[in-house]
Every structure is written in structure tokens, then in C-alpha cells.
PDB file of C-alpha atoms in Angstrom:
ATOM      1  CA  GLN X  85      62.715  16.198 -17.823  1.00  0.00           C
ATOM      2  CA  VAL X  86      59.701  18.530 -17.368  1.00  0.00           C
ATOM      3  CA  GLN X  87      60.709  21.643 -15.635  1.00  0.00           C
ATOM      4  CA  LEU X  88      57.615  23.612 -16.219  1.00  0.00           C
ATOM      5  CA  GLU X  89      54.278  22.168 -16.526  1.00  0.00           C
ATOM      6  CA  GLU X  90      50.861  23.662 -17.253  1.00  0.00           C
ATOM      7  CA  SER X  91      47.425  22.652 -16.320  1.00  0.00           C
ATOM      8  CA  GLY X  92      43.794  23.742 -16.510  1.00  0.00           C
ATOM      9  CA  GLY X  93      43.293  23.492 -20.286  1.00  0.00           C
ATOM     10  CA  GLY X  94      40.193  22.013 -21.706  1.00  0.00           C
ATOM     11  CA  LEU X  95      36.866  22.467 -23.879  1.00  0.00           C
ATOM     12  CA  VAL X  96      34.470  25.519 -22.495  1.00  0.00           C
ATOM     13  CA  GLN X  97      31.943  27.648 -24.106  1.00  0.00           C
ATOM     14  CA  ALA X  98      32.022  31.026 -25.287  1.00  0.00           C
ATOM     15  CA  GLY X  99      31.435  33.546 -22.258  1.00  0.00           C
ATOM     16  CA  ASP X 100      32.853  30.815 -19.766  1.00  0.00           C
ATOM     17  CA  SER X 101      35.919  31.485 -17.706  1.00  0.00           C
ATOM     18  CA  LEU X 102      38.972  29.189 -17.228  1.00  0.00           C
ATOM     19  CA  THR X 103      42.046  29.327 -15.031  1.00  0.00           C
ATOM     20  CA  LEU X 104      45.293  27.845 -16.218  1.00  0.00           C
ATOM     21  CA  SER X 105      48.306  26.893 -14.053  1.00  0.00           C
ATOM     22  CA  CYS X 106      52.018  26.788 -14.437  1.00  0.00           C
ATOM     23  CA  HIS X 107      54.308  25.012 -11.860  1.00  0.00           C
ATOM     24  CA  SER X 108      57.912  25.303 -12.124  1.00  0.00           C
ATOM     25  CA  TYR X 109      59.863  22.531 -10.913  1.00  0.00           C
ATOM     26  CA  LEU X 110      62.912  24.551 -10.793  1.00  0.00           C
ATOM     27  CA  HIS X 111      63.721  27.403  -8.533  1.00  0.00           C
ATOM     28  CA  THR X 112      62.531  30.772 -10.090  1.00  0.00           C
ATOM     29  CA  SER X 113      64.747  33.783  -9.580  1.00  0.00           C
ATOM     30  CA  GLY X 114      63.190  36.883  -8.173  1.00  0.00           C
ATOM     31  CA  SER X 115      64.471  38.585 -11.265  1.00  0.00           C
ATOM     32  CA  ASP X 116      62.671  36.152 -13.591  1.00  0.00           C
ATOM     33  CA  ALA X 117      59.155  36.719 -14.998  1.00  0.00           C
ATOM     34  CA  MET X 118      56.597  34.169 -15.857  1.00  0.00           C
ATOM     35  CA  GLY X 119      54.730  34.880 -18.859  1.00  0.00           C
ATOM     36  CA  TRP X 120      51.854  33.175 -20.814  1.00  0.00           C
ATOM     37  CA  PHE X 121      51.518  32.783 -24.702  1.00  0.00           C
ATOM     38  CA  ARG X 122      49.205  31.141 -27.104  1.00  0.00           C
ATOM     39  CA  GLN X 123      49.501  29.772 -30.440  1.00  0.00           C
ATOM     40  CA  ALA X 124      46.570  29.080 -32.673  1.00  0.00           C
ATOM     41  CA  PRO X 125      46.794  26.960 -35.662  1.00  0.00           C
ATOM     42  CA  GLY X 126      48.390  28.590 -38.618  1.00  0.00           C
ATOM     43  CA  LYS X 127      49.418  31.417 -36.368  1.00  0.00           C
ATOM     44  CA  ALA X 128      52.133  32.947 -34.646  1.00  0.00           C
ATOM     45  CA  ARG X 129      52.819  32.515 -31.032  1.00  0.00           C
ATOM     46  CA  GLU X 130      51.238  35.318 -29.307  1.00  0.00           C
ATOM     47  CA  PHE X 131      52.367  37.179 -25.926  1.00  0.00           C
ATOM     48  CA  LEU X 132      49.386  37.227 -23.594  1.00  0.00           C
ATOM     49  CA  ALA X 133      50.648  38.569 -19.974  1.00  0.00           C
ATOM     50  CA  ALA X 134      53.773  38.355 -17.387  1.00  0.00           C
ATOM     51  CA  VAL X 135      54.390  38.529 -13.897  1.00  0.00           C
ATOM     52  CA  ARG X 136      57.607  39.774 -12.312  1.00  0.00           C
ATOM     53  CA  TRP X 137      58.331  36.856  -9.717  1.00  0.00           C
ATOM     54  CA  SER X 138      60.021  38.944  -7.057  1.00  0.00           C
ATOM     55  CA  SER X 139      57.559  42.097  -7.128  1.00  0.00           C
ATOM     56  CA  GLY X 140      54.626  40.848  -8.685  1.00  0.00           C
ATOM     57  CA  ALA X 141      54.606  43.481 -11.195  1.00  0.00           C
ATOM     58  CA  THR X 142      52.305  42.619 -14.148  1.00  0.00           C
ATOM     59  CA  TRP X 143      52.044  43.284 -17.817  1.00  0.00           C
ATOM     60  CA  TYR X 144      49.527  42.209 -20.547  1.00  0.00           C
ATOM     61  CA  ALA X 145      48.804  42.468 -24.273  1.00  0.00           C
ATOM     62  CA  ASP X 146      46.088  44.977 -25.321  1.00  0.00           C
ATOM     63  CA  SER X 147      43.936  42.381 -26.702  1.00  0.00           C
ATOM     64  CA  VAL X 148      43.445  40.472 -23.370  1.00  0.00           C
ATOM     65  CA  LYS X 149      44.140  43.165 -20.488  1.00  0.00           C
ATOM     66  CA  ASP X 150      40.452  43.440 -19.867  1.00  0.00           C
ATOM     67  CA  ARG X 151      39.761  39.682 -19.741  1.00  0.00           C
ATOM     68  CA  PHE X 152      42.676  38.040 -18.286  1.00  0.00           C
ATOM     69  CA  THR X 153      45.029  38.258 -15.017  1.00  0.00           C
ATOM     70  CA  ILE X 154      47.786  36.431 -14.444  1.00  0.00           C
ATOM     71  CA  SER X 155      49.244  36.035 -10.880  1.00  0.00           C
ATOM     72  CA  ARG X 156      51.846  33.618  -9.155  1.00  0.00           C
ATOM     73  CA  GLU X 157      52.115  31.965  -5.703  1.00  0.00           C
ATOM     74  CA  ILE X 158      55.700  32.065  -4.668  1.00  0.00           C
ATOM     75  CA  LEU X 159      55.419  29.709  -1.795  1.00  0.00           C
ATOM     76  CA  LYS X 160      54.087  27.073  -4.688  1.00  0.00           C
ATOM     77  CA  ASN X 161      56.228  28.224  -7.250  1.00  0.00           C
ATOM     78  CA  THR X 162      53.325  28.274  -9.460  1.00  0.00           C
ATOM     79  CA  GLY X 163      51.839  30.817 -11.671  1.00  0.00           C
ATOM     80  CA  ARG X 164      48.157  31.315 -12.919  1.00  0.00           C
ATOM     81  CA  LEU X 165      46.252  32.865 -15.688  1.00  0.00           C
ATOM     82  CA  GLN X 166      42.552  33.703 -15.163  1.00  0.00           C
ATOM     83  CA  MET X 167      40.794  34.068 -18.445  1.00  0.00           C
ATOM     84  CA  ASN X 168      37.246  35.343 -18.525  1.00  0.00           C
ATOM     85  CA  LYS X 169      34.742  36.027 -20.909  1.00  0.00           C
ATOM     86  CA  LEU X 170      36.313  33.582 -23.411  1.00  0.00           C
ATOM     87  CA  LYS X 171      35.646  33.733 -27.045  1.00  0.00           C
ATOM     88  CA  PRO X 172      36.347  31.170 -29.841  1.00  0.00           C
ATOM     89  CA  GLU X 173      38.968  33.049 -31.206  1.00  0.00           C
ATOM     90  CA  ASP X 174      40.832  32.231 -27.888  1.00  0.00           C
ATOM     91  CA  THR X 175      41.090  28.735 -28.664  1.00  0.00           C
ATOM     92  CA  ALA X 176      44.760  27.874 -28.976  1.00  0.00           C
ATOM     93  CA  VAL X 177      47.585  25.964 -27.430  1.00  0.00           C
ATOM     94  CA  TYR X 178      48.475  28.217 -24.275  1.00  0.00           C
ATOM     95  CA  TYR X 179      52.111  28.011 -23.257  1.00  0.00           C
ATOM     96  CA  CYS X 180      53.692  29.227 -20.134  1.00  0.00           C
ATOM     97  CA  ALA X 181      57.349  30.539 -20.023  1.00  0.00           C
ATOM     98  CA  VAL X 182      60.250  31.809 -17.716  1.00  0.00           C
ATOM     99  CA  GLY X 183      62.972  34.217 -18.366  1.00  0.00           C
ATOM    100  CA  PRO X 184      64.334  37.575 -18.073  1.00  0.00           C
ATOM    101  CA  GLY X 185      60.729  38.865 -19.221  1.00  0.00           C
ATOM    102  CA  GLY X 186      59.383  41.043 -21.717  1.00  0.00           C
ATOM    103  CA  TYR X 187      56.712  41.263 -24.560  1.00  0.00           C
ATOM    104  CA  SER X 188      58.983  38.891 -27.114  1.00  0.00           C
ATOM    105  CA  GLU X 189      58.833  35.130 -26.548  1.00  0.00           C
ATOM    106  CA  TYR X 190      62.645  35.517 -27.121  1.00  0.00           C
ATOM    107  CA  LYS X 191      62.827  36.857 -23.586  1.00  0.00           C
ATOM    108  CA  PHE X 192      61.843  33.626 -22.168  1.00  0.00           C
ATOM    109  CA  GLY X 193      64.094  30.633 -22.210  1.00  0.00           C
ATOM    110  CA  LEU X 194      62.310  28.204 -20.564  1.00  0.00           C
ATOM    111  CA  TRP X 195      59.082  26.666 -22.085  1.00  0.00           C
ATOM    112  CA  GLY X 196      56.234  24.180 -20.696  1.00  0.00           C
ATOM    113  CA  GLN X 197      54.839  22.023 -23.128  1.00  0.00           C
ATOM    114  CA  GLY X 198      51.465  23.743 -23.401  1.00  0.00           C
ATOM    115  CA  THR X 199      47.684  23.134 -22.537  1.00  0.00           C
ATOM    116  CA  GLN X 200      44.994  23.053 -25.375  1.00  0.00           C
ATOM    117  CA  VAL X 201      42.222  25.730 -24.514  1.00  0.00           C
ATOM    118  CA  THR X 202      39.264  25.250 -26.897  1.00  0.00           C
ATOM    119  CA  VAL X 203      36.205  27.667 -26.853  1.00  0.00           C
ATOM    120  CA  SER X 204      32.959  26.584 -28.377  1.00  0.00           C
ATOM    121  CA  SER X 205      30.758  29.136 -29.715  1.00  0.00           C
TER     122      SER X 205
END
């Protein structure tokens, strides 16, 4: 049963923008956070950004904080990751996750199946 569902991935060119969405089919607790991670082939899963569901507080990895913006729409139970100035090295499978939150994937217990983002040069 799908509980978190990502959408919005695809093939784009370097310099383009793309917005990923993550819909939660479960009630998201106010104390939880929704995070975004990515995993490129042969690499470890990488934290990108997270948002505290109730307060809207956000935190980012230094590598993307100037290009990516995370947000959430409480009434739609949906989070988004706006990605600007995409680079070929941004190519990866992007995952959303929900949990107590932090910078580690181990702080998020519920995961989506991922959406592929490919950035051509």
C-alpha cells in the first residue's frame, strides 16, 4: 500500500528548474518532518532538505541550500522540493520521507518509492 508518493521527476537540461511533489496518504503529525533525499548510482543516499510539518521550519544540506527550496501544503498533505539551476550531477533517484526528522536517513521511517531526475548537459 502506497503511503508516500513522489511525482514530478523527469528529464531536463542543465540550468532548468523542476519541482518534485510528495503526497502523504497518511495523516502527517505536526511534530514530524518531511525530508527529501537522493541517491545516484553507486553512491550513498544523500540528505537534501527537510521541513517541520507544523512550524514550517526548514533545514538544508549545504550542497543544495542555494538552489533548492522545500515547502509543504498542510491541507493537501503534500510537500514539494523546488530545484533550480539543475546540474548533471543532480541526476539521481529522489525520495521523500517522513519521520521525526534530522539530517540522517535514519531519522525518517516512512519512505516513498522514489522518482528519477535526469539532468542532461
